[in-house]
PDB file of N, CA and C in Angstrom:
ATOM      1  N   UNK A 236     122.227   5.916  57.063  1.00 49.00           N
ATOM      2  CA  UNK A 236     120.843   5.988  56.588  1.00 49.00           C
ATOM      3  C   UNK A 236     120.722   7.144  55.607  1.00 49.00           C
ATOM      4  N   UNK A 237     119.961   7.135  54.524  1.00 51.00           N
ATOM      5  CA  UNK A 237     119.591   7.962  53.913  1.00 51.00           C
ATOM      6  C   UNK A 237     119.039   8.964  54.088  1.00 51.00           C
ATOM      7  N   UNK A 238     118.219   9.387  55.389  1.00 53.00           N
ATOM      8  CA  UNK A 238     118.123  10.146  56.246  1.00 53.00           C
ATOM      9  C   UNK A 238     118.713  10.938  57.170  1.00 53.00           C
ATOM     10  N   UNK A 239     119.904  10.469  56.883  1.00 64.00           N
ATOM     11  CA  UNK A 239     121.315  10.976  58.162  1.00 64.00           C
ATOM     12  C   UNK A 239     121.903  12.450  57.496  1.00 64.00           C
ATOM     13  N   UNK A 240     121.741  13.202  58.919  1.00 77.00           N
ATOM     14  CA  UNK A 240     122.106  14.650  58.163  1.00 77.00           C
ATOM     15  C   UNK A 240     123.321  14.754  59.179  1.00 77.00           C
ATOM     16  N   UNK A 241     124.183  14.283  59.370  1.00 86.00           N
ATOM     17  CA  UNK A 241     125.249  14.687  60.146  1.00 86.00           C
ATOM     18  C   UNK A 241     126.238  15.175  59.548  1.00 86.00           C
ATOM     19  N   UNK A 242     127.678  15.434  60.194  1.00 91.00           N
ATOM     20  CA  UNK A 242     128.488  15.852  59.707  1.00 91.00           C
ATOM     21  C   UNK A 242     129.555  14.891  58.045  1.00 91.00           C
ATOM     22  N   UNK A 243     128.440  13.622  57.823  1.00 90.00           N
ATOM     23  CA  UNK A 243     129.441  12.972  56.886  1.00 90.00           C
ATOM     24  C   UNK A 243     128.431  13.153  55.544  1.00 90.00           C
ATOM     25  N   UNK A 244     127.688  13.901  56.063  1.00 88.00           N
ATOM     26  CA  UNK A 244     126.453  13.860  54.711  1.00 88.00           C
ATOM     27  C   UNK A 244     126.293  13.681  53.768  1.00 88.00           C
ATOM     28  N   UNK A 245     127.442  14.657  52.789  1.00 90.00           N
ATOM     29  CA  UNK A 245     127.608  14.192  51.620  1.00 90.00           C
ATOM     30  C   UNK A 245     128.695  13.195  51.314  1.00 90.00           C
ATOM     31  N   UNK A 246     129.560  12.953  52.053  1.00 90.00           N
ATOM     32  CA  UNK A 246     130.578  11.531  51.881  1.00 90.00           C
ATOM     33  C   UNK A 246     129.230  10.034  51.524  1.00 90.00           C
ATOM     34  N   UNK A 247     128.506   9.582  52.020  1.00 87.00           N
ATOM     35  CA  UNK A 247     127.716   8.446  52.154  1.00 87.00           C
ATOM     36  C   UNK A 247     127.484   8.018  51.009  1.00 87.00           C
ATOM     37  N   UNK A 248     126.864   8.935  49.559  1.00 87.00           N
ATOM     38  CA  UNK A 248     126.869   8.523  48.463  1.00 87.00           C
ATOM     39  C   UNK A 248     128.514   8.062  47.525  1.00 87.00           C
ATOM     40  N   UNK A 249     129.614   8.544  48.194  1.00 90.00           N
ATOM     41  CA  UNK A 249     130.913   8.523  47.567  1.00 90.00           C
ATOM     42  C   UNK A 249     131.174   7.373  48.233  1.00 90.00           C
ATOM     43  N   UNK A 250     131.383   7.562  49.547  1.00 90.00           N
ATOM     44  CA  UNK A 250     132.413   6.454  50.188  1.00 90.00           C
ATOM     45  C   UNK A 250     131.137   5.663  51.017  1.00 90.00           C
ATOM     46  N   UNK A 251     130.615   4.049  50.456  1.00 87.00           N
ATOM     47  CA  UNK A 251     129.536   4.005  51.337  1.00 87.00           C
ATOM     48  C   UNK A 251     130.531   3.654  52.927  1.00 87.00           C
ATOM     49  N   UNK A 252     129.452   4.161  54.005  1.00 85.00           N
ATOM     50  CA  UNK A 252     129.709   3.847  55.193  1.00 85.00           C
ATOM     51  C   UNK A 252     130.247   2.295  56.235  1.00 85.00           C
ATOM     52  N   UNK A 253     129.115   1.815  55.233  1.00 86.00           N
ATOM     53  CA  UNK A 253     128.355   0.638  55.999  1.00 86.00           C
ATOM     54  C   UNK A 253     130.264  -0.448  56.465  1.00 86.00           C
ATOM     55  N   UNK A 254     130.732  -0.302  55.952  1.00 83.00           N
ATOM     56  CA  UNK A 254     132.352  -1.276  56.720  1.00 83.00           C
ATOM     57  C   UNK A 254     132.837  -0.520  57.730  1.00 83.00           C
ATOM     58  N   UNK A 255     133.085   0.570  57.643  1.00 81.00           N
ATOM     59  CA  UNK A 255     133.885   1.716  58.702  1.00 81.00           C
ATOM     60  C   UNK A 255     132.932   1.424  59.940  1.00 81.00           C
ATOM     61  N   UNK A 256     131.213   1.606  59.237  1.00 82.00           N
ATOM     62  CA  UNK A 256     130.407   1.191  60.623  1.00 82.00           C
ATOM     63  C   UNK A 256     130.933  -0.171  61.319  1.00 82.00           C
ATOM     64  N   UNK A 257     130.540  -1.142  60.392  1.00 83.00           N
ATOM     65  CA  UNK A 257     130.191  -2.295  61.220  1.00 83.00           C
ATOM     66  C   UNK A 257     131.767  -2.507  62.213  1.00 83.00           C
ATOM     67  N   UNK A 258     132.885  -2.138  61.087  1.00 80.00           N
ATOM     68  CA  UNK A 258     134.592  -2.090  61.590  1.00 80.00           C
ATOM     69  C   UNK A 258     134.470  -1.576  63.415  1.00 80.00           C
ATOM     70  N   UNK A 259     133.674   0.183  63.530  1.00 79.00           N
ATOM     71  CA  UNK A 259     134.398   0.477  64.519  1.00 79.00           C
ATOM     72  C   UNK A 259     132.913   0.352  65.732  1.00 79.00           C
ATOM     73  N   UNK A 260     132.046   0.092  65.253  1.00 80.00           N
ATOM     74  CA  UNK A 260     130.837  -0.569  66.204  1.00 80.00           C
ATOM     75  C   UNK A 260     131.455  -1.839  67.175  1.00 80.00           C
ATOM     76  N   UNK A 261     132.033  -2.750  66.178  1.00 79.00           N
ATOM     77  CA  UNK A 261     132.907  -3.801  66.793  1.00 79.00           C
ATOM     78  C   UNK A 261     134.284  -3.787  67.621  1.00 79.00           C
ATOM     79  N   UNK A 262     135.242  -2.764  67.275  1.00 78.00           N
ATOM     80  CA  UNK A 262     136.274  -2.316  67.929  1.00 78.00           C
ATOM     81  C   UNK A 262     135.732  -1.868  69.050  1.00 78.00           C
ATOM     82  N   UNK A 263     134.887  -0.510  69.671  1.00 77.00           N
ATOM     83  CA  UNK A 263     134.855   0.236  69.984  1.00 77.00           C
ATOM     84  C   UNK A 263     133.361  -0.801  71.190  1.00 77.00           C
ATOM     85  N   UNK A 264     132.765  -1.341  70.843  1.00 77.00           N
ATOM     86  CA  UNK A 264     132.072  -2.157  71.609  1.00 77.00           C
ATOM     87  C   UNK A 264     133.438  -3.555  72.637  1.00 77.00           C
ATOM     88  N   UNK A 265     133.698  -3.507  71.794  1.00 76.00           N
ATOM     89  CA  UNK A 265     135.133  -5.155  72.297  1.00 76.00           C
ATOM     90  C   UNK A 265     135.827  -3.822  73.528  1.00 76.00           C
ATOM     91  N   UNK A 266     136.299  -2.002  73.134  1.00 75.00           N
ATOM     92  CA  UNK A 266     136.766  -1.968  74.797  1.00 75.00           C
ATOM     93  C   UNK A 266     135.905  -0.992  75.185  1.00 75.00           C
ATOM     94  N   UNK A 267     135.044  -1.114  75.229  1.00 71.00           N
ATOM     95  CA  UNK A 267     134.284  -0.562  76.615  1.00 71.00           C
ATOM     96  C   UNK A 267     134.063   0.764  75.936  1.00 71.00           C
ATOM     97  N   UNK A 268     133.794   0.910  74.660  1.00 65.00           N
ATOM     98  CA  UNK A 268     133.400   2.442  74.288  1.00 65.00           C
ATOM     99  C   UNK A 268     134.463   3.330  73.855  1.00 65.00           C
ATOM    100  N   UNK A 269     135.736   2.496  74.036  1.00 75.00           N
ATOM    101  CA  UNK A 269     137.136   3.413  73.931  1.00 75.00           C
ATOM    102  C   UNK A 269     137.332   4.647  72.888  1.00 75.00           C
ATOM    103  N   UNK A 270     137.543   6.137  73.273  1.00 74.00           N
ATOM    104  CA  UNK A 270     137.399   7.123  72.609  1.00 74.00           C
ATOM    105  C   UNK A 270     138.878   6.922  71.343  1.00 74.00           C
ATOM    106  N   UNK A 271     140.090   6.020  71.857  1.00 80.00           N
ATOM    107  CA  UNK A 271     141.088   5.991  71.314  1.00 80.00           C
ATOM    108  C   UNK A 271     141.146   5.237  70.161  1.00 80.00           C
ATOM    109  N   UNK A 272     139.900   4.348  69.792  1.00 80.00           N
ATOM    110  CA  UNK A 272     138.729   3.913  68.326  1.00 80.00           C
ATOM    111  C   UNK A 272     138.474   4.327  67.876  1.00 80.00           C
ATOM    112  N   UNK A 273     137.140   4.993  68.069  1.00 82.00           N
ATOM    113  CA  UNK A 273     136.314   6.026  67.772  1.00 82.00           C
ATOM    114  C   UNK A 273     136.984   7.044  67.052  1.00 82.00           C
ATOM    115  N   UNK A 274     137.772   7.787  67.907  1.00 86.00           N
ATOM    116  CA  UNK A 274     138.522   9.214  66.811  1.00 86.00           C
ATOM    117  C   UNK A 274     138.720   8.490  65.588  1.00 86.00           C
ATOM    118  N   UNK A 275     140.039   7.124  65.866  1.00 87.00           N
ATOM    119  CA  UNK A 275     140.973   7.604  64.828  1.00 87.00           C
ATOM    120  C   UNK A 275     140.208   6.642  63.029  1.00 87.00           C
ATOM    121  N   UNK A 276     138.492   5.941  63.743  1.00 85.00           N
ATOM    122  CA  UNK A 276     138.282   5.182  62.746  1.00 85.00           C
ATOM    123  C   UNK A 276     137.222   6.704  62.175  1.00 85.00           C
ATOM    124  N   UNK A 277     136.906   7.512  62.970  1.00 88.00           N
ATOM    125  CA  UNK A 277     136.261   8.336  62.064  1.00 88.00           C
ATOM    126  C   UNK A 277     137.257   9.778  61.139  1.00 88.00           C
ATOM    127  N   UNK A 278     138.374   9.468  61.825  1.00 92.00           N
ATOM    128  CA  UNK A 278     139.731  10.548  61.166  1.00 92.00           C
ATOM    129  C   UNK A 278     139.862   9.697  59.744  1.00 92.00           C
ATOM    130  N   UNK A 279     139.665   8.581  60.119  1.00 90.00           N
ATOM    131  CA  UNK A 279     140.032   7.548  58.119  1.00 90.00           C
ATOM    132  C   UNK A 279     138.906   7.937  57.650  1.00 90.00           C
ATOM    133  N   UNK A 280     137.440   7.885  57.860  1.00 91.00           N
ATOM    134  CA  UNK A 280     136.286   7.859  56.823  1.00 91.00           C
ATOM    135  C   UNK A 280     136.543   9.162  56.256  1.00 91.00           C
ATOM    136  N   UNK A 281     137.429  10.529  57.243  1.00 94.00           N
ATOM    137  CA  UNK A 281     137.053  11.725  57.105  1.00 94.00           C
ATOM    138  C   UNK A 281     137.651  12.080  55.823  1.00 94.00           C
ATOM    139  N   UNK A 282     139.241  11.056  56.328  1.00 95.00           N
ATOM    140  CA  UNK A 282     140.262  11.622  55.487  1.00 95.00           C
ATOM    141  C   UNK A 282     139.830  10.783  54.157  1.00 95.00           C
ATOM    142  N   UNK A 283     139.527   9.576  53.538  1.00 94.00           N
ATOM    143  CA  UNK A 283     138.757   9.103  52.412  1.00 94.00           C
ATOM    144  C   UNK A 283     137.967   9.869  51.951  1.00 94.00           C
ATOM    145  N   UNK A 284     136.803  10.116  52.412  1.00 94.00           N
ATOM    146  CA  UNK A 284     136.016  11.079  51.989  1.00 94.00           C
ATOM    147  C   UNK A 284     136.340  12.485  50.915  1.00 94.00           C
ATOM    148  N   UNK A 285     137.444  12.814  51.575  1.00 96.00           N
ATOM    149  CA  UNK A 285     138.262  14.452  51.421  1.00 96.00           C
ATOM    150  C   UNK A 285     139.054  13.997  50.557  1.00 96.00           C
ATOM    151  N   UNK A 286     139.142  12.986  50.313  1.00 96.00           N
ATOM    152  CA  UNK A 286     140.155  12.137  48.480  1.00 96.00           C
ATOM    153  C   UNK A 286     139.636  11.932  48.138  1.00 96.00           C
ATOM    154  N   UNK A 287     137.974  11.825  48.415  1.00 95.00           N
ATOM    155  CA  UNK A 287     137.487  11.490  47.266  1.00 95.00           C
ATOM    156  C   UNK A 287     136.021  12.403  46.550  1.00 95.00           C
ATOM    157  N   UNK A 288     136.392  13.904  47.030  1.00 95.00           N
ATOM    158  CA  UNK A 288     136.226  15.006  46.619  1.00 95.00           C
ATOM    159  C   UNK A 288     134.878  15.209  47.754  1.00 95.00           C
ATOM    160  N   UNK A 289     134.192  14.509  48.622  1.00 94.00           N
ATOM    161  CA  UNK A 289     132.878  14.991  49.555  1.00 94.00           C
ATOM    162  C   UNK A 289     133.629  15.815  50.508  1.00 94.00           C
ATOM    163  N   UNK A 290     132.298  16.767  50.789  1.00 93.00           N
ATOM    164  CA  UNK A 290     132.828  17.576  51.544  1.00 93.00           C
ATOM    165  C   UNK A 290     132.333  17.261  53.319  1.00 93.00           C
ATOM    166  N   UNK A 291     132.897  17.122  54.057  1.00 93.00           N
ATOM    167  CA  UNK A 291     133.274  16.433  55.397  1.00 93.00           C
ATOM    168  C   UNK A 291     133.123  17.871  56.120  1.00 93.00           C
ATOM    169  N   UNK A 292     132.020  18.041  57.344  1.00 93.00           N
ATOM    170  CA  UNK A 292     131.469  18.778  58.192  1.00 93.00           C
ATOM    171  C   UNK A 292     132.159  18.710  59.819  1.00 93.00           C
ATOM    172  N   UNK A 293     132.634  19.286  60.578  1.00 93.00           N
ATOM    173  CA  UNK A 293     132.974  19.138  61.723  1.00 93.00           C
ATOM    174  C   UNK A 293     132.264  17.787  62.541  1.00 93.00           C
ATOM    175  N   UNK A 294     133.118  16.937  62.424  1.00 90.00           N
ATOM    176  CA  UNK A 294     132.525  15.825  62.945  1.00 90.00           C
ATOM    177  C   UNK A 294     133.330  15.970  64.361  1.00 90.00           C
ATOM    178  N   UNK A 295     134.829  16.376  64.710  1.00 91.00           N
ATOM    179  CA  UNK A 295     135.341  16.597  65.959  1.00 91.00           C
ATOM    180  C   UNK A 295     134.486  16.906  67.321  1.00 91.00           C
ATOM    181  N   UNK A 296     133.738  17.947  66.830  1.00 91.00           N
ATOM    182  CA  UNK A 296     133.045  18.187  68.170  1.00 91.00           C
ATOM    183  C   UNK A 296     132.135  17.103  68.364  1.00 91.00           C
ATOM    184  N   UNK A 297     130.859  17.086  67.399  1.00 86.00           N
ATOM    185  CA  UNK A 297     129.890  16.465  68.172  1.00 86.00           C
ATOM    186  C   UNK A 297     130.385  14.816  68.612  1.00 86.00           C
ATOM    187  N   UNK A 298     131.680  14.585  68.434  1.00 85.00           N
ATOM    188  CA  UNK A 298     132.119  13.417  68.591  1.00 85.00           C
ATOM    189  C   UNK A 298     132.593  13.203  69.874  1.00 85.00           C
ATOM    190  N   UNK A 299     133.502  14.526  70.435  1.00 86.00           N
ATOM    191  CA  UNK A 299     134.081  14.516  71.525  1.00 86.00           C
ATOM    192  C   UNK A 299     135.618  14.397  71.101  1.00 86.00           C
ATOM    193  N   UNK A 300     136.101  14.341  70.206  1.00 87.00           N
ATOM    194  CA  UNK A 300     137.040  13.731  69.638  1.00 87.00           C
ATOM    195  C   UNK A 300     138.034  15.225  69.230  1.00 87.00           C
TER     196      UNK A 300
END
């Protein structure tokens, strides 16, 4: 959302979100919430992002990850 102040903030205008979402909403719903999803589909948006010059905020913690 355009409103979203989290840790990917300024990535959203570079790399849009919206596939990585719908990608790990669906993985990560299919096992039961699995944290072993989750990390490693938000370690790719992080690492895209960071190639493609946005600057990427501690997303580790508030993730659990």
């Amino acid at each position: 959302k355009k409103s979203f102040q989290g840790p990917f903030r300024a990535c959203h205008d570079v790399v849009p979100p919206q596939d990585f979402y719908r990608g790990c909403l669906y993985d990560v719903c299919m096992a039961d919430g699995a944290k072993q999803i989750l990390c490693p589909v938000l370690e790719a948006y992080a690492s895209i992002c960071k190639k493609n010059g946005a600057t990427v905020h501690d997303w580790r913690t508030p993730s659990g990850c």
